[in-house]
Amino acid sequence: MAKIIKLDNPKEEFDFQDLYAQQPEEMRQMLDAFNISSFEDIMRLAVMMDIDPDKMSEFCEKNGTDKLPTMEEIMFDDDNPAGDFYRMLRDMENYEEYDNDDDELDPFELPDTILFDELPAKKYHLRIKLNNAPVPIWREVEVPSNISLEFLAFVIIEAMGWDNLHLHQFKKGDIIYQNRTQPKQEDNFFVPDFSLIRTHISDNYPISDIFKEKGDRIKFEYDFGDCWNHDIWLKGISEYQLDEPQKPILLKGKGMCPPEDCGGVYGYASLLEILSKKRKSAEEKEQLEWYGIKKDYNPNEFDFDWIEDNICGLWDAMDE
């Protein structure tokens, strides 16, 4: 029988098969499906997911060695450094469950999971900055901490002023978060070998899993051709008042959203350079007209009311 998790006391060892036998059928099927047959498998996965194995042992030691730990303690507990294993397995199941060739799945529609109702919401103050833009372009919003990461993507798109015509994704460290309708990244997501697991489903995560304390960050990319890269970071956490609506709110911002499909930040910088010229060629005038840039175009303009209405409309669409 497989043995695992040797703590400071070498006489104490847990038997994985005993633990396996006490699990419900559904859990045993999940473990079987992903070839988890020993605690060594879990420790191996911990290393591959950049979870310090020593922290795993510390967790088990803290909870005592006089009893067999439950699967919830190993895989589900929020305080457990291995807790992400559960979502990792759930992500893999969802990738198998959803066929990306299904015409009914639309990456530009609101996700199925918008709110995690079981989680108490706190007020998150987030700042969104478009990286390397030729002029400062940023937004600040307040959002409930229990919205899904995928719904946050839609808030970002509306707050910035994008038209939601292109795919998007989040990235934090080596982990990529995409919505369930996007094609698998086969070079990153490898089944059944766990060594290259990097793509997770953004619908499955409340943003409180990503932003745990002030200063936490994540990257957001919109349009994989133009590569509009944004930094999102948590500026503050506060409590909602009893009568305060728990919904996304625009706080402030600066800078006009660049035109879609203009070639990214460098293409946008080129357009602004053309705009600043006193004399423009016919080709340059045509280029500006193509992207809807008129003589009175002001890249520093920020239409607060228009963006606020768009964010409100996004939230109202939940009830439709």
Coordinates of C-alpha atoms in Angstrom, one line a residue, residues 68-317:
L68 CA -6.4 10.4 9.2
P69 CA -7.0 13.7 7.4
T70 CA -10.1 14.0 5.4
M71 CA -10.1 14.7 1.6
E72 CA -11.6 18.0 2.4
E73 CA -8.6 18.9 4.6
I74 CA -6.3 17.9 1.8
M75 CA -8.0 19.4 -1.2
F76 CA -10.8 21.7 -0.2
D77 CA -9.8 23.8 2.8
D78 CA -9.1 27.4 2.0
D79 CA -6.3 27.5 4.5
N80 CA -4.7 24.4 3.0
P81 CA -1.8 25.3 0.5
A82 CA -3.0 22.4 -1.6
G83 CA -6.6 23.7 -1.8
D84 CA -6.2 24.7 -5.5
F85 CA -6.1 21.0 -6.4
Y86 CA -9.9 20.8 -6.2
R87 CA -10.4 23.6 -8.6
M88 CA -7.7 22.3 -10.8
L89 CA -9.6 19.0 -11.1
R90 CA -12.9 20.8 -11.6
D91 CA -11.3 22.8 -14.4
M92 CA -10.2 19.7 -16.1
E93 CA -13.6 18.1 -15.9
N94 CA -15.2 21.2 -17.3
Y95 CA -12.8 21.3 -20.3
E96 CA -13.9 17.7 -21.0
E97 CA -17.6 18.5 -20.4
Y98 CA -17.8 21.5 -22.7
D99 CA -17.2 21.0 -26.4
N100 CA -15.6 24.1 -27.9
D101 CA -17.1 23.2 -31.3
D102 CA -20.6 23.8 -30.0
D103 CA -22.1 26.7 -32.0
E104 CA -24.3 27.6 -29.0
L105 CA -21.2 28.7 -26.9
D106 CA -20.4 32.3 -27.4
P107 CA -17.3 33.8 -25.7
F108 CA -18.8 37.3 -26.1
E109 CA -21.9 36.6 -24.0
L110 CA -22.1 37.0 -20.3
P111 CA -20.8 33.9 -18.4
D112 CA -23.1 31.5 -16.7
T113 CA -21.4 32.2 -13.4
I114 CA -21.6 35.9 -12.4
L115 CA -22.0 35.8 -8.6
F116 CA -20.9 33.3 -6.0
D117 CA -23.9 33.8 -3.7
E118 CA -22.5 31.7 -0.9
L119 CA -19.6 34.1 -0.4
P120 CA -20.1 37.3 1.6
A121 CA -19.2 40.3 -0.5
K122 CA -16.7 42.9 0.3
K123 CA -16.2 46.1 -1.6
Y124 CA -13.1 45.9 -3.8
H125 CA -11.5 49.1 -5.2
L126 CA -9.7 48.1 -8.4
R127 CA -7.5 50.1 -10.7
I128 CA -7.3 49.2 -14.4
K129 CA -4.3 50.5 -16.4
L130 CA -3.6 50.0 -20.1
N131 CA 0.1 49.2 -20.3
N132 CA 2.5 51.1 -22.5
A133 CA -0.2 53.4 -23.9
P134 CA 1.1 56.7 -25.6
V135 CA -1.1 58.7 -23.2
P136 CA -2.3 57.7 -19.7
I137 CA -5.4 55.4 -20.0
W138 CA -6.8 54.0 -16.7
R139 CA -10.0 53.4 -14.8
E140 CA -10.9 52.8 -11.2
V141 CA -14.0 50.8 -10.3
E142 CA -15.7 49.3 -7.2
V143 CA -16.9 45.7 -7.6
P144 CA -18.2 43.1 -5.2
S145 CA -15.6 40.5 -4.2
N146 CA -18.0 37.6 -5.0
I147 CA -18.3 38.3 -8.7
S148 CA -16.6 35.7 -11.0
L149 CA -13.3 36.5 -12.6
E150 CA -14.9 36.1 -16.0
F151 CA -17.6 38.7 -15.2
L152 CA -14.8 41.0 -14.1
A153 CA -13.5 40.7 -17.7
F154 CA -16.7 42.2 -18.9
V155 CA -16.6 45.0 -16.4
I156 CA -13.0 45.8 -17.5
I157 CA -14.1 45.8 -21.2
E158 CA -17.0 48.2 -20.5
A159 CA -14.9 50.4 -18.2
M160 CA -12.1 50.8 -20.7
G161 CA -14.6 51.3 -23.6
W162 CA -13.7 48.3 -25.8
D163 CA -16.3 46.9 -28.1
N164 CA -16.0 43.3 -27.0
L165 CA -15.1 42.1 -30.5
H166 CA -12.1 40.0 -29.5
L167 CA -11.2 37.2 -27.1
H168 CA -9.6 38.0 -23.7
Q169 CA -7.7 36.2 -20.9
F170 CA -6.2 36.8 -17.5
K171 CA -2.7 35.8 -16.5
K172 CA -1.2 35.6 -13.0
G173 CA 2.3 34.0 -12.8
D174 CA 2.2 30.9 -14.9
I175 CA -1.6 30.5 -14.7
I176 CA -3.8 31.6 -17.6
Y177 CA -7.5 32.1 -16.9
Q178 CA -9.8 31.8 -19.9
N179 CA -13.6 31.5 -20.3
R180 CA -14.9 28.0 -20.9
T181 CA -15.9 28.7 -24.5
Q182 CA -12.3 29.5 -25.7
P183 CA -10.2 26.8 -27.4
K184 CA -7.9 24.8 -25.2
Q185 CA -4.3 25.8 -25.2
E186 CA -3.1 22.3 -25.9
D187 CA 0.5 23.3 -25.5
N188 CA -0.3 24.5 -21.9
F189 CA -3.1 22.2 -20.9
F190 CA -2.0 18.6 -21.0
V191 CA -4.1 15.6 -19.9
P192 CA -3.4 13.3 -18.2
D193 CA 0.1 14.5 -17.5
F194 CA -0.2 17.3 -14.9
S195 CA 3.3 18.8 -15.7
L196 CA 2.0 21.5 -18.1
I197 CA -1.3 22.4 -16.5
R198 CA -1.6 26.2 -16.7
T199 CA -5.0 27.0 -18.2
H200 CA -7.9 27.4 -15.8
I201 CA -11.5 28.4 -16.3
S202 CA -12.2 32.0 -15.2
D203 CA -15.9 31.2 -14.6
N204 CA -14.9 29.0 -11.7
Y205 CA -13.1 31.6 -9.6
P206 CA -14.6 34.5 -7.5
I207 CA -12.2 37.4 -7.7
S208 CA -11.7 37.1 -4.0
D209 CA -9.6 34.0 -4.9
I210 CA -7.3 36.2 -7.0
F211 CA -7.3 39.4 -4.9
K212 CA -6.7 38.5 -1.3
E213 CA -5.1 41.7 0.1
K214 CA -4.3 45.2 -1.0
G215 CA -1.8 45.4 -3.7
D216 CA -2.6 42.0 -5.3
R217 CA -2.4 42.1 -9.1
I218 CA -3.4 40.2 -12.2
K219 CA -2.8 40.9 -15.9
F220 CA -5.6 41.1 -18.5
E221 CA -5.2 40.8 -22.2
Y222 CA -7.8 41.9 -24.7
D223 CA -7.5 41.0 -28.5
F224 CA -4.7 38.5 -29.0
G225 CA -3.8 40.2 -32.3
D226 CA -3.3 43.8 -31.0
C227 CA -2.4 42.5 -27.6
W228 CA -3.9 45.2 -25.4
N229 CA -2.3 44.4 -22.0
H230 CA -3.8 45.8 -18.8
D231 CA -2.6 45.7 -15.2
I232 CA -5.4 45.2 -12.7
W233 CA -4.6 45.7 -9.0
L234 CA -6.5 45.9 -5.7
K235 CA -6.2 49.4 -4.2
G236 CA -8.4 48.8 -1.2
I237 CA -11.0 46.6 0.6
S238 CA -13.9 47.9 2.6
E239 CA -17.3 46.7 3.9
Y240 CA -20.6 47.3 2.2
Q241 CA -23.2 49.2 4.3
L242 CA -26.5 47.5 4.9
D243 CA -28.4 49.7 2.4
E244 CA -25.6 50.0 -0.1
P245 CA -26.1 48.3 -3.5
Q246 CA -23.5 45.6 -4.2
K247 CA -22.8 46.1 -7.9
P248 CA -20.0 47.4 -10.1
I249 CA -19.5 51.2 -9.9
L250 CA -17.3 53.4 -12.0
L251 CA -15.2 55.8 -9.8
K252 CA -13.0 57.7 -12.1
G253 CA -10.7 57.4 -15.1
K254 CA -8.5 59.1 -17.6
G255 CA -7.9 58.8 -21.3
M256 CA -10.0 57.7 -24.3
C257 CA -10.1 54.0 -25.3
P258 CA -8.0 53.5 -28.4
P259 CA -9.8 52.4 -31.7
E260 CA -10.2 48.7 -32.2
D261 CA -7.8 46.9 -34.6
C262 CA -5.4 49.8 -34.9
G263 CA -2.3 47.8 -34.2
G264 CA -2.0 47.9 -30.5
V265 CA -0.3 50.5 -28.4
Y266 CA 2.3 51.2 -31.2
G267 CA -0.3 51.5 -33.9
Y268 CA -2.3 53.9 -31.6
A269 CA 0.9 56.0 -31.0
S270 CA 1.4 56.2 -34.7
L271 CA -2.2 57.5 -35.2
L272 CA -1.7 60.1 -32.6
E273 CA 1.5 61.2 -34.2
I274 CA -0.3 61.6 -37.5
L275 CA -3.0 63.5 -35.7
S276 CA -0.5 66.0 -34.3
K277 CA 0.9 66.9 -37.7
K278 CA -0.2 70.2 -39.2
R279 CA 0.1 68.9 -42.7
K280 CA -1.1 65.4 -43.4
S281 CA -0.9 63.4 -46.6
A282 CA -4.0 62.1 -48.3
E283 CA -3.1 58.6 -47.1
E284 CA -2.7 59.8 -43.5
K285 CA -6.0 61.6 -43.6
E286 CA -7.7 58.4 -44.9
Q287 CA -6.0 56.4 -42.2
L288 CA -7.4 58.7 -39.5
E289 CA -10.8 58.6 -41.0
W290 CA -10.8 54.8 -41.2
Y291 CA -10.3 54.7 -37.4
G292 CA -12.8 57.4 -36.7
I293 CA -10.3 59.9 -35.5
K294 CA -11.5 63.5 -36.3
K295 CA -9.8 66.8 -36.0
D296 CA -11.2 67.4 -32.6
Y297 CA -10.2 64.0 -31.3
N298 CA -8.8 64.3 -27.8
P299 CA -6.9 61.2 -26.6
N300 CA -7.1 62.5 -23.0
E301 CA -10.9 62.8 -23.0
F302 CA -12.8 60.6 -20.6
D303 CA -16.6 60.3 -20.9
F304 CA -17.6 59.3 -17.4
D305 CA -21.4 59.2 -18.0
W306 CA -21.2 57.1 -21.1
I307 CA -19.0 54.4 -19.4
E308 CA -21.0 54.5 -16.2
D309 CA -24.2 53.8 -18.3
N310 CA -22.4 50.9 -20.0
I311 CA -21.4 49.3 -16.7
C312 CA -24.9 49.8 -15.3
G313 CA -26.3 48.2 -18.4
L314 CA -23.9 45.2 -18.0
W315 CA -25.2 44.6 -14.4
D316 CA -28.8 45.1 -15.5
A317 CA -28.4 42.4 -18.1

